[in-house]
XYZ file of N, CA, C and O in Angstrom:
868
model
N 19.119 -30.804 76.063
C 19.643 -30.268 74.697
C 18.550 -28.565 74.793
O 17.493 -29.059 74.522
N 19.758 -27.403 74.390
C 18.416 -26.073 74.385
C 17.983 -26.149 73.063
O 18.596 -26.525 72.188
N 16.774 -25.210 73.318
C 16.608 -25.415 71.685
C 17.462 -24.662 70.661
O 17.995 -23.476 71.038
N 17.336 -24.952 69.492
C 18.176 -24.181 68.690
C 17.492 -22.717 68.432
O 16.511 -22.785 68.141
N 18.743 -21.071 68.479
C 17.834 -20.092 67.982
C 17.257 -20.521 66.703
O 18.283 -20.442 66.072
N 16.364 -19.484 66.516
C 15.361 -19.617 65.402
C 15.850 -18.006 64.812
O 15.616 -16.955 65.896
N 16.390 -17.690 63.820
C 16.804 -16.507 63.374
C 15.961 -16.015 61.747
O 15.133 -17.126 61.218
N 15.112 -14.802 61.965
C 14.383 -14.355 60.138
C 15.620 -14.687 59.971
O 16.863 -13.698 59.864
N 15.852 -15.360 58.421
C 16.785 -15.392 57.694
C 16.794 -13.912 57.054
O 18.362 -14.358 56.296
N 16.091 -13.659 56.662
C 15.930 -12.229 56.112
C 16.986 -11.085 56.380
O 17.977 -10.630 55.619
N 16.753 -10.976 57.757
C 17.903 -9.648 58.296
C 19.325 -10.492 58.448
O 20.188 -9.775 58.346
N 19.047 -12.169 58.946
C 20.208 -12.851 59.195
C 21.329 -12.700 57.854
O 22.033 -11.873 57.867
N 20.873 -13.246 56.501
C 21.142 -13.206 55.424
C 21.709 -11.460 55.008
O 22.921 -11.481 54.474
N 21.216 -10.471 55.605
C 21.423 -8.959 55.215
C 23.069 -9.003 56.423
O 23.556 -8.533 55.733
N 22.609 -9.036 57.881
C 23.810 -8.929 58.487
C 25.058 -9.792 57.997
O 26.289 -9.084 57.798
N 24.528 -10.849 57.433
C 26.427 -12.049 57.636
C 26.621 -11.391 56.111
O 28.131 -11.692 56.251
N 25.624 -10.941 55.326
C 26.859 -10.475 53.821
C 27.243 -9.027 53.795
O 28.446 -9.281 53.275
N 26.798 -9.067 55.015
C 27.474 -7.273 55.027
C 28.980 -7.674 55.874
O 30.008 -7.151 55.723
N 28.547 -8.691 56.386
C 30.173 -9.434 57.179
C 30.981 -9.689 56.864
O 32.076 -9.213 56.494
N 30.614 -10.571 55.672
C 31.534 -11.761 54.727
C 31.680 -10.292 53.405
O 32.917 -10.285 53.370
N 31.410 -9.389 52.797
C 31.715 -8.556 52.089
C 32.693 -7.602 53.298
O 33.610 -6.861 52.323
N 32.307 -7.051 54.046
C 33.469 -5.961 54.499
C 34.972 -7.089 55.269
O 36.118 -6.450 54.647
N 34.841 -8.347 55.341
C 35.443 -9.713 55.263
C 36.758 -9.181 54.283
O 37.807 -9.332 54.744
N 36.312 -9.654 53.575
C 36.944 -9.524 51.870
C 37.445 -8.627 51.609
O 38.778 -8.686 51.258
N 36.696 -7.705 52.030
C 37.763 -6.080 51.831
C 39.091 -6.131 52.570
O 40.002 -5.826 52.053
N 38.586 -6.475 53.513
C 39.936 -6.530 54.753
C 40.940 -7.416 54.663
O 41.802 -7.006 54.217
N 40.985 -8.238 53.777
C 41.689 -9.828 53.301
C 42.439 -8.987 52.641
O 44.065 -9.635 51.971
N 41.716 -8.399 51.773
C 42.470 -7.786 50.229
C 43.134 -6.244 50.592
O 43.110 -5.535 49.382
N 43.114 -5.604 51.592
C 43.407 -4.247 51.700
C 44.753 -4.242 52.316
O 45.649 -4.805 51.657
N 44.321 -3.282 52.584
C 46.359 -2.919 53.916
C 46.474 -3.389 54.800
O 45.627 -4.875 56.032
N 47.438 -4.524 55.114
C 48.478 -4.900 56.487
C 47.680 -6.344 56.405
O 46.947 -6.536 57.554
N 46.991 -6.819 55.505
C 47.198 -8.324 55.528
C 47.963 -9.532 55.139
O 47.611 -10.624 54.855
N 49.204 -8.946 55.489
C 50.107 -9.885 55.091
C 50.447 -11.079 55.896
O 50.560 -12.306 55.183
N 49.852 -11.328 57.420
C 49.629 -12.218 58.061
C 48.837 -13.247 57.283
O 49.111 -14.437 57.789
N 47.717 -13.014 57.044
C 46.294 -13.511 56.621
C 47.093 -14.440 55.039
O 46.220 -15.614 54.895
N 47.134 -13.342 54.409
C 47.760 -14.055 53.375
C 48.539 -15.080 52.780
O 48.201 -16.142 52.639
N 49.615 -14.693 53.989
C 50.248 -15.887 54.228
C 50.139 -17.056 54.419
O 50.435 -18.495 54.565
N 49.414 -17.085 55.871
C 48.572 -18.216 56.269
C 48.022 -18.844 55.092
O 47.670 -20.384 54.992
N 47.030 -18.172 54.115
C 46.021 -18.661 53.003
C 47.715 -19.374 52.073
O 47.051 -20.879 51.770
N 48.650 -19.122 51.782
C 49.465 -19.322 51.087
C 50.443 -20.870 51.887
O 50.128 -21.577 50.815
N 50.136 -20.644 53.169
C 50.684 -21.917 53.756
C 49.795 -22.960 53.588
O 50.233 -24.517 53.650
N 48.836 -22.698 53.356
C 47.628 -23.923 53.589
C 46.864 -24.180 52.053
O 46.513 -24.984 51.591
N 48.042 -23.845 51.257
C 47.930 -24.025 49.480
C 46.825 -23.674 49.123
O 46.811 -23.734 47.426
N 45.966 -22.392 49.692
C 45.175 -21.826 48.604
C 45.842 -20.411 47.612
O 46.508 -20.003 48.268
N 45.342 -20.826 46.578
C 45.841 -19.958 45.302
C 45.559 -18.833 45.467
O 43.969 -18.112 46.303
N 45.090 -17.589 45.158
C 44.296 -15.655 45.480
C 43.492 -16.074 44.558
O 42.471 -15.607 45.060
N 43.499 -16.286 43.349
C 42.074 -16.213 43.000
C 41.084 -16.712 43.269
O 40.063 -16.503 43.203
N 41.314 -18.360 43.572
C 40.670 -19.228 44.535
C 40.390 -18.366 45.489
O 38.898 -18.314 46.132
N 40.855 -17.894 45.995
C 40.126 -17.160 47.982
C 39.052 -15.772 47.292
O 38.823 -15.400 47.668
N 39.577 -15.718 45.912
C 39.120 -14.742 46.020
C 37.942 -14.812 45.243
O 36.934 -14.092 45.236
N 37.563 -16.104 44.461
C 36.308 -16.234 43.874
C 35.330 -17.012 45.083
O 34.268 -17.168 44.963
N 36.056 -17.508 45.807
C 35.369 -18.047 47.250
C 35.120 -16.886 48.167
O 34.195 -17.378 48.944
N 34.767 -15.519 47.946
C 34.969 -14.449 48.698
C 35.513 -14.503 50.147
O 34.609 -14.029 51.123
N 37.198 -15.434 50.388
C 37.400 -15.801 51.761
C 37.590 -13.856 52.334
O 37.814 -13.609 51.494
N 37.479 -14.134 53.770
C 37.675 -12.864 54.019
C 38.189 -13.077 55.367
O 39.042 -13.880 55.529
N 38.703 -12.015 56.354
C 39.398 -11.402 57.351
C 38.793 -11.141 58.251
O 38.702 -9.213 58.229
N 38.734 -11.426 59.513
C 37.880 -10.267 60.181
C 39.066 -10.071 61.501
O 39.585 -11.165 61.871
N 39.665 -9.117 61.537
C 40.570 -9.168 62.365
C 40.671 -8.792 63.541
O 42.027 -9.712 64.236
N 39.942 -8.432 64.224
C 39.662 -8.809 65.372
C 38.063 -9.041 65.902
O 37.408 -9.302 65.405
N 38.285 -10.094 67.348
C 37.078 -10.362 67.945
C 36.071 -9.457 67.953
O 36.044 -8.137 68.223
N 34.597 -9.459 67.650
C 33.667 -8.564 67.406
C 32.390 -9.811 68.644
O 32.505 -10.539 68.587
N 31.565 -8.158 69.528
C 30.449 -8.631 69.859
C 29.144 -7.928 69.305
O 29.593 -7.088 69.395
N 28.161 -8.222 68.756
C 27.424 -7.754 68.324
C 25.687 -7.928 68.878
O 25.874 -9.227 69.283
N 24.777 -6.895 68.878
C 23.580 -7.167 69.345
C 22.979 -8.302 68.611
O 22.537 -8.064 67.069
N 22.915 -9.914 68.779
C 22.022 -10.528 68.622
C 21.003 -11.029 67.593
O 20.684 -10.911 67.036
N 20.341 -9.601 68.498
C 18.561 -9.218 67.774
C 18.389 -8.438 66.584
O 18.028 -8.712 65.384
N 20.013 -7.615 66.977
C 20.328 -7.302 64.934
C 19.847 -8.430 63.810
O 19.870 -7.883 62.537
N 20.991 -9.563 64.349
C 20.759 -10.240 63.475
C 19.584 -11.088 62.998
O 19.198 -12.621 62.614
N 18.487 -11.266 63.239
C 17.426 -11.663 63.426
C 16.646 -12.470 64.580
O 15.804 -13.395 63.604
N 17.586 -12.660 65.380
C 17.112 -13.642 66.690
C 15.292 -13.475 66.465
O 14.878 -12.524 67.366
N 14.789 -14.437 66.795
C 13.008 -14.383 66.844
C 12.840 -14.777 67.907
O 11.890 -15.874 68.063
N 13.009 -14.462 69.099
C 12.380 -14.823 70.409
C 12.736 -13.192 71.221
O 13.912 -12.744 71.187
N 12.570 -12.868 72.217
C 12.629 -11.945 73.247
C 14.123 -12.602 74.274
O 14.407 -13.930 74.617
N 14.784 -11.692 74.070
C 15.997 -11.591 74.975
C 15.595 -11.941 76.809
O 15.069 -10.850 76.785
N 16.436 -13.281 77.290
C 16.334 -12.620 78.676
C 17.556 -12.337 78.965
O 17.835 -11.954 81.193
N 18.238 -11.947 78.590
C 19.709 -11.296 79.150
C 20.505 -10.359 77.618
O 19.715 -10.242 76.690
N 21.294 -10.285 78.210
C 21.803 -8.609 77.143
C 22.784 -9.400 76.369
O 24.680 -9.940 76.188
N 22.232 -10.448 75.394
C 22.782 -11.634 74.773
C 23.412 -10.568 73.338
O 23.406 -9.093 73.101
N 24.804 -11.236 73.333
C 26.107 -10.649 72.461
C 25.855 -11.935 71.161
O 25.579 -13.537 70.854
N 26.211 -11.520 69.644
C 26.895 -12.322 68.464
C 28.295 -12.417 69.026
O 28.259 -11.046 68.337
N 28.755 -13.334 68.833
C 30.454 -13.776 69.372
C 31.025 -13.695 68.096
O 30.439 -14.761 67.392
N 31.644 -12.711 67.272
C 32.357 -13.051 65.771
C 34.234 -13.191 66.427
O 34.280 -12.260 66.218
N 34.511 -14.203 66.348
C 35.682 -14.160 66.757
C 36.681 -13.731 65.264
O 36.343 -13.629 64.062
N 38.021 -13.555 66.067
C 38.891 -13.210 64.503
C 39.013 -14.163 63.628
O 39.670 -15.432 64.791
N 39.904 -14.123 62.588
C 40.094 -15.481 62.044
C 39.868 -15.437 60.404
O 39.392 -14.225 59.821
N 40.096 -15.878 59.338
C 39.585 -16.012 58.356
C 38.129 -16.181 58.330
O 37.591 -17.874 58.718
N 37.601 -15.830 57.508
C 36.051 -16.077 57.501
C 35.749 -16.544 55.532
O 36.526 -16.298 54.870
N 34.979 -17.290 55.848
C 34.672 -18.693 55.343
C 32.788 -18.925 54.732
O 32.197 -19.135 55.555
N 32.476 -17.959 53.877
C 31.612 -18.292 53.729
C 30.552 -19.074 52.366
O 31.614 -19.600 51.703
N 29.716 -19.742 52.856
C 29.353 -20.984 51.690
C 28.230 -20.327 51.191
O 26.911 -20.254 51.987
N 28.263 -20.234 50.011
C 27.372 -19.772 48.921
C 26.962 -20.737 47.910
O 27.833 -21.491 47.464
N 25.257 -20.714 47.816
C 24.926 -21.864 46.502
C 24.309 -21.237 45.906
O 23.242 -20.149 46.264
N 24.374 -21.299 44.647
C 23.386 -20.313 43.816
C 23.289 -19.051 44.013
O 22.106 -18.043 44.017
N 24.969 -18.307 44.379
C 24.578 -16.679 44.606
C 23.689 -16.414 46.198
O 23.084 -15.595 46.704
N 23.003 -17.524 46.735
C 22.902 -17.210 48.110
C 23.676 -17.579 49.263
O 23.637 -18.815 49.064
N 23.745 -16.703 50.291
C 24.418 -17.186 51.636
C 24.040 -18.186 51.916
O 22.828 -17.654 52.825
N 24.462 -19.347 52.396
C 23.962 -20.121 53.296
C 24.730 -20.286 54.976
O 23.747 -20.352 55.627
N 25.675 -19.913 55.156
C 26.351 -20.387 56.199
C 27.707 -19.824 56.282
O 28.134 -19.038 54.793
N 28.375 -19.015 57.328
C 29.744 -18.620 57.039
C 30.564 -19.294 58.446
O 29.735 -19.217 59.412
N 31.501 -19.594 58.594
C 32.317 -19.800 58.850
C 33.668 -19.238 59.454
O 33.951 -18.150 58.475
N 34.215 -18.919 60.650
C 35.387 -18.388 60.683
C 36.238 -19.181 61.715
O 36.344 -20.171 62.402
N 37.448 -19.671 60.951
C 38.208 -20.267 61.499
C 40.120 -19.466 62.097
O 40.785 -18.435 61.122
N 40.808 -19.723 63.289
C 41.826 -18.605 63.317
C 43.184 -19.228 62.784
O 42.866 -20.420 62.242
N 43.918 -18.505 62.135
C 45.269 -18.459 61.822
C 46.097 -18.484 62.801
O 47.344 -18.977 62.659
N 45.842 -18.068 64.103
C 47.329 -17.707 64.169
C 47.636 -18.991 65.298
O 46.598 -19.677 65.652
N 49.174 -19.133 65.410
C 49.379 -20.919 65.824
C 49.338 -20.336 67.438
O 48.716 -21.923 67.632
N 48.755 -19.774 68.573
C 48.695 -19.629 69.782
C 47.092 -19.882 69.913
O 47.141 -20.400 71.112
N 46.100 -20.144 69.399
C 44.747 -19.922 69.171
C 44.595 -21.513 68.481
O 45.063 -22.372 68.309
N 43.193 -21.744 69.036
C 43.019 -23.454 68.838
C 42.555 -23.268 67.135
O 42.707 -22.560 66.916
N 42.535 -24.553 66.832
C 42.169 -25.067 65.533
C 40.313 -24.985 65.102
O 40.632 -25.622 63.852
N 39.922 -24.719 66.284
C 38.431 -24.779 65.854
C 37.631 -23.983 65.015
O 37.785 -22.861 65.374
N 36.940 -24.530 63.970
C 36.095 -24.177 62.857
C 34.897 -23.726 63.592
O 34.316 -24.217 64.303
N 34.551 -22.197 63.896
C 33.347 -21.780 64.399
C 32.344 -21.356 63.256
O 32.730 -20.520 62.359
N 31.239 -21.791 63.117
C 30.354 -21.249 62.863
C 29.512 -20.351 62.818
O 28.862 -20.887 64.445
N 28.846 -19.461 61.894
C 28.341 -17.870 62.577
C 26.911 -18.504 63.109
O 26.333 -19.173 62.552
N 26.034 -18.616 64.235
C 24.566 -18.437 64.559
C 23.671 -18.136 63.324
O 24.182 -16.880 63.140
N 22.936 -18.661 63.615
C 22.379 -18.702 62.055
C 22.296 -18.930 60.832
O 21.747 -19.012 59.559
N 23.331 -19.812 60.488
C 23.662 -20.261 59.709
C 22.910 -21.533 59.792
O 22.397 -22.481 59.816
N 23.040 -22.226 58.205
C 22.045 -23.063 57.681
C 22.634 -24.487 57.237
O 21.464 -25.371 58.046
N 23.771 -24.292 57.453
C 24.291 -25.991 57.143
C 25.716 -25.484 57.868
O 26.283 -25.097 57.723
N 25.661 -26.467 58.694
C 27.226 -27.034 59.367
C 28.001 -27.934 58.000
O 28.965 -28.285 58.186
N 27.776 -27.755 56.624
C 28.298 -28.915 55.852
C 28.703 -28.073 55.104
O 27.490 -27.577 54.483
N 29.647 -28.162 54.237
C 29.698 -27.035 52.989
C 29.715 -28.296 51.797
O 31.075 -29.324 51.929
N 29.489 -28.316 50.760
C 29.171 -29.466 50.023
C 29.602 -28.444 48.241
O 29.410 -27.355 47.934
N 30.745 -28.587 47.714
C 31.678 -28.070 46.978
C 31.527 -28.784 45.735
O 31.979 -30.110 45.940
N 31.327 -28.360 44.543
C 30.863 -29.307 42.946
C 30.194 -30.324 43.291
O 31.151 -31.471 43.039
N 28.785 -30.032 43.813
C 28.271 -31.608 43.162
C 27.854 -31.955 42.286
O 28.419 -31.777 41.083
N 27.507 -33.351 41.869
C 27.110 -34.012 40.658
C 28.227 -34.569 40.443
O 28.307 -34.800 38.727
N 29.129 -34.434 41.089
C 30.596 -35.528 40.609
C 30.370 -36.809 41.186
O 29.763 -37.056 42.164
N 30.731 -37.919 40.501
C 30.442 -39.200 40.912
C 32.054 -39.920 41.797
O 31.749 -40.593 42.784
N 33.081 -38.908 41.484
C 33.597 -38.838 43.141
C 33.682 -37.955 44.396
O 33.207 -36.807 44.057
N 33.453 -38.528 45.376
C 32.851 -37.616 46.427
C 33.804 -37.570 47.390
O 34.544 -39.045 48.389
N 34.657 -36.725 48.264
C 35.424 -36.897 49.066
C 34.471 -35.861 50.601
O 34.112 -35.286 50.631
N 34.759 -36.974 51.227
C 34.271 -35.956 53.056
C 35.678 -36.012 53.587
O 36.198 -36.372 53.497
N 35.870 -34.633 54.406
C 37.363 -33.917 55.278
C 36.324 -33.393 56.252
O 35.246 -32.547 55.775
N 37.049 -32.802 57.146
C 36.770 -32.039 58.381
C 37.509 -31.035 58.595
O 37.113 -29.400 58.537
N 38.613 -30.812 58.195
C 39.566 -29.705 58.338
C 39.054 -28.600 56.579
O 39.116 -29.177 55.504
N 38.828 -27.804 57.321
C 37.947 -26.689 56.422
C 39.424 -26.417 55.294
O 38.580 -26.199 54.145
N 40.254 -26.164 55.297
C 41.573 -25.580 55.096
C 41.937 -26.720 53.189
O 42.552 -26.831 52.279
N 42.352 -28.017 54.407
C 42.586 -29.055 53.744
C 40.943 -29.628 52.128
O 41.571 -29.711 51.655
N 40.031 -28.975 53.058
C 38.634 -29.234 52.094
C 39.021 -28.179 50.988
O 38.632 -28.791 50.142
N 39.226 -27.018 50.938
C 39.459 -25.803 50.244
C 39.992 -26.557 49.375
O 39.885 -26.389 48.480
N 41.571 -26.786 49.827
C 42.760 -27.497 49.200
C 42.440 -28.285 48.248
O 42.451 -28.559 46.991
N 42.263 -29.411 48.884
C 41.168 -30.240 47.818
C 40.594 -29.846 46.438
O 40.346 -30.546 45.514
N 39.396 -29.244 46.853
C 38.484 -28.941 45.830
C 39.605 -27.952 45.355
O 38.868 -27.782 43.650
N 40.664 -27.190 45.657
C 41.133 -26.127 44.521
C 41.795 -27.211 43.120
O 42.055 -26.828 41.822
N 42.330 -28.401 43.773
C 42.999 -28.546 43.070
C 42.424 -30.119 42.225
O 42.417 -29.870 41.016
N 40.666 -29.904 42.545
C 40.211 -31.399 41.982
C 38.951 -31.410 41.506
O 38.012 -31.946 41.145
N 38.596 -29.519 41.416
C 37.185 -28.923 41.640
C 36.148 -29.557 39.909
O 35.099 -29.786 40.047
N 37.050 -30.697 39.027
C 37.175 -30.757 37.841
C 36.354 -32.199 38.023
O 35.352 -32.349 37.166
N 36.633 -32.761 39.025
C 36.627 -33.853 38.676
C 35.696 -34.925 40.023
O 35.433 -35.651 40.639
N 35.882 -34.098 41.063
C 35.459 -34.692 42.348
C 34.975 -33.391 43.517
O 34.809 -32.148 43.223
N 33.556 -34.076 44.262
C 32.907 -33.494 44.928
C 33.616 -33.481 46.307
O 33.919 -34.130 47.021
N 33.273 -32.193 46.746
C 34.666 -31.949 48.106
C 33.475 -31.257 49.542
O 32.845 -30.645 48.679
N 33.138 -32.265 50.204
C 32.029 -32.426 51.448
C 32.788 -31.767 52.615
O 33.600 -32.870 52.999
N 33.011 -30.433 53.073
C 33.529 -30.423 54.197
C 32.736 -29.790 55.658
O 31.432 -29.483 55.199
N 32.836 -31.146 56.508
C 31.747 -31.193 57.444
C 32.930 -30.740 59.049
O 33.709 -32.016 59.550
N 33.121 -29.310 59.202
C 34.087 -28.905 60.016
C 33.884 -29.488 61.885
O 35.242 -30.006 62.534
N 32.548 -29.315 62.096
C 31.932 -30.304 63.661
C 31.790 -31.684 63.525
O 30.509 -32.085 63.166
N 32.232 -32.632 63.990
C 32.262 -34.151 63.222
C 30.630 -33.805 64.584
O 30.284 -35.351 64.595
N 30.527 -33.832 65.976
C 29.555 -33.801 66.491
C 28.021 -33.013 66.007
O 27.303 -33.860 66.654
N 28.087 -32.776 64.724
C 27.112 -32.158 64.352
C 26.876 -33.721 63.066
O 27.834 -33.322 61.982
N 25.637 -33.652 62.756
C 25.409 -34.558 62.341
C 25.140 -34.345 60.535
O 24.612 -32.895 59.777
N 25.036 -34.730 60.066
C 25.235 -34.796 58.521
C 23.647 -34.430 58.241
O 22.849 -35.002 58.517
N 23.550 -33.496 57.101
C 22.005 -33.420 56.850
C 21.714 -34.692 56.000
O 22.159 -35.078 55.056
N 20.419 -34.936 56.001
C 19.503 -35.891 54.778
C 20.390 -35.201 53.796
O 20.197 -36.662 52.851
N 20.106 -34.030 53.132
C 20.797 -33.457 51.968
C 22.087 -34.426 51.686
O 22.275 -34.507 50.584
N 22.932 -33.952 52.529
C 24.114 -34.717 52.435
C 24.187 -36.118 52.730
O 25.395 -36.893 51.628
N 23.441 -36.544 53.372
C 23.747 -38.379 52.965
C 22.969 -38.797 51.862
O 23.995 -39.803 51.408
N 22.413 -37.904 51.143
C 21.408 -38.586 49.720
C 22.236 -38.076 48.768
O 23.049 -38.927 47.753
N 22.971 -37.148 48.889
C 24.346 -37.312 47.890
C 25.484 -37.684 47.659
O 25.896 -38.559 46.874
N 26.016 -38.896 49.597
C 27.032 -40.268 49.211
C 26.220 -40.808 48.647
O 26.762 -42.000 48.307
N 25.239 -41.176 48.271
C 24.652 -42.287 47.897
C 24.892 -42.486 46.430
O 24.856 -43.389 45.877
N 25.435 -41.191 45.863
C 25.356 -41.250 44.540
C 26.666 -41.328 44.303
O 26.964 -41.595 42.511
N 28.031 -41.675 45.107
C 29.130 -42.005 45.037
C 29.279 -43.103 43.826
O 29.063 -44.019 43.826
N 30.346 -43.192 42.834
C 30.716 -44.382 42.642
C 31.744 -44.365 43.639
O 32.251 -45.575 43.400
N 32.650 -43.163 44.002
C 33.705 -43.611 44.609
C 33.586 -42.723 45.778
O 33.358 -41.751 45.640
N 33.491 -42.821 46.844
C 33.880 -42.248 48.193
C 35.268 -42.864 49.191
O 35.619 -43.378 48.789
N 35.256 -41.177 49.490
C 36.651 -40.399 50.646
C 36.398 -40.219 51.644
O 35.630 -39.327 51.133
N 36.323 -40.981 52.551
C 36.363 -39.899 53.763
C 37.559 -39.862 54.328
O 38.728 -41.024 54.662
N 38.166 -38.804 54.453
C 39.708 -38.473 55.029
C 39.705 -37.740 56.827
O 38.731 -37.235 56.565
N 41.109 -38.768 57.077
C 40.679 -38.046 58.374
C 42.571 -38.333 59.038
O 43.499 -38.439 58.128
N 42.458 -37.048 59.259
C 43.940 -36.456 59.712
C 44.817 -36.746 60.913
O 45.703 -37.101 61.433
N 44.147 -37.388 62.075
C 44.098 -38.248 62.901
C 43.398 -39.118 63.140
O 42.151 -39.625 63.213
N 44.220 -40.725 64.071
C 43.789 -41.191 64.721
C 42.119 -41.060 65.781
O 40.848 -41.466 64.884
N 41.980 -40.481 66.029
C 40.495 -39.730 66.981
C 39.632 -39.318 65.638
O 38.431 -39.929 65.825
N 40.208 -38.306 64.684
C 38.755 -38.371 63.507
C 38.707 -40.158 63.090
O 37.599 -39.229 62.259
N 40.003 -40.495 62.858
C 39.485 -41.885 61.957
C 38.103 -42.804 62.694
O 37.222 -43.008 62.114
N 38.419 -42.849 63.958
C 37.397 -43.678 64.874
C 36.394 -42.230 65.017
O 35.370 -43.336 64.500
N 35.826 -41.512 64.887
C 34.790 -41.181 65.064
C 34.017 -40.994 63.671
O 32.855 -40.951 63.422
N 34.923 -40.994 62.522
C 34.173 -41.030 61.272
C 34.115 -42.652 60.891
O 32.510 -42.931 60.405
N 34.552 -43.616 61.459
C 34.028 -45.050 61.450
C 33.066 -45.304 62.191
O 32.095 -46.034 61.785
N 32.168 -43.858 63.236
C 31.465 -43.896 63.764
C 30.627 -43.617 63.568
O 29.097 -44.421 63.274
N 30.646 -42.312 62.457
C 29.700 -42.102 61.937
C 28.997 -42.865 60.650
O 27.471 -42.504 59.869
N 30.110 -43.544 60.018
C 29.431 -44.167 58.592
C 30.161 -45.373 59.201
O 30.561 -46.378 58.366
N 28.776 -45.749 60.125
C 29.257 -47.733 59.909
C 28.788 -48.618 59.173
O 28.982 -49.790 58.716
N 28.348 -47.661 57.750
C 27.704 -48.843 57.092
C 28.180 -48.852 56.243
O 28.225 -49.816 55.002
N 29.675 -47.702 56.071
C 31.007 -48.296 54.622
C 31.474 -48.576 54.864
O 32.001 -49.383 55.990
N 32.548 -49.388 54.444
C 34.314 -50.465 53.967
C 34.616 -50.008 54.551
O 35.088 -48.496 54.064
N 35.265 -50.194 55.218
C 36.722 -50.190 55.685
C 37.583 -49.263 54.246
O 38.380 -48.339 54.713
N 37.312 -49.715 53.272
C 38.074 -49.055 51.884
C 38.037 -47.657 51.649
O 38.511 -47.091 50.691
N 36.542 -46.608 52.520
C 36.229 -45.909 51.920
C 37.582 -44.693 53.022
O 37.469 -43.690 52.540
N 37.519 -45.718 53.624
C 38.382 -44.521 54.765
C 39.989 -44.052 54.994
O 40.735 -45.524 54.482
N 40.609 -43.397 55.013
C 41.729 -42.814 54.263
C 42.637 -41.649 55.489
O 41.767 -40.641 55.884
N 43.424 -42.228 56.095
C 44.788 -41.435 56.619
C 45.410 -40.398 55.948
O 46.017 -41.265 54.959
N 45.763 -39.302 55.915
C 46.999 -38.519 55.910
C 47.087 -37.625 56.715
O 47.210 -37.400 57.964
N 48.380 -37.058 56.511
C 49.393 -36.109 57.085
C 49.702 -35.092 56.533
O 49.730 -33.724 57.657
N 49.106 -34.707 55.305
C 49.768 -33.207 54.486
C 48.563 -33.751 53.679
O 48.279 -34.441 52.988
N 48.316 -32.084 53.463
C 47.373 -31.615 52.564
C 47.674 -32.141 51.235
O 46.890 -32.575 50.799
N 49.046 -32.310 50.550
C 49.632 -32.978 49.736
C 49.580 -34.241 49.222
O 49.241 -34.909 47.797
N 49.137 -35.265 50.580
C 49.036 -36.570 50.383
C 47.072 -36.598 49.892
O 46.755 -37.961 49.148
N 46.203 -35.501 49.984
C 44.967 -35.941 49.949
C 44.758 -36.126 48.139
O 43.572 -36.966 47.662
N 45.453 -35.242 46.893
C 45.904 -34.821 45.962
C 45.487 -36.841 44.561
O 44.668 -36.983 44.402
N 46.864 -37.028 45.376
C 47.576 -38.530 44.587
C 45.947 -39.693 44.641
O 45.429 -40.225 43.885
N 45.190 -39.331 45.995
C 43.600 -40.579 46.796
C 42.706 -40.404 45.205
O 42.196 -41.471 45.408
N 42.488 -39.160 44.799
C 41.499 -39.019 44.633
C 41.495 -38.681 43.094
O 40.266 -38.829 42.036
N 42.790 -38.725 42.548
C 43.155 -38.146 41.164
C 43.050 -39.869 40.566
O 43.562 -40.174 41.101
């Protein structure tokens, strides 16, 4: 496995925050009907989207990766690729931790991209709750948090091939009730392999975001 690129986090945060800010302005600017309709169909309210600083990267972009703080000599003309889609920043105590981008056009795949240099592949929303829900789909997770933020901690882990951090696993140990949601059989199998120590009653299958709410309330 190749070594993970190492970034100067001061430089990365400066570039990443500028990208997040610009994308947020685009989402609430002109000709924004399509991304706003997409967020509406995923059940996200405008105020909630604004509070999370969701944004819109209208066109895919390539940027010189060294400008984002990559700490090594380049062996080629490497670029940082920023795909088009909805931009989801993960901010903890006013510090930008990670940036995710998810396509919203129907003809594109539904894979969530984490921008290189991000510190965590997992979003933990609403810590210190006794109910904890783990979910892969980033928009279903945001919807669940929007609807249950007073009572439930939502852990969004878009890429099941990346391990949960020790911090995330320590949070799970504090759960009074734990829900691990899967939207299809393949994801359910992967979840059970990832959490072999957990009993079957922790695993829940769902077909629509609306089915998530009755499980945790």
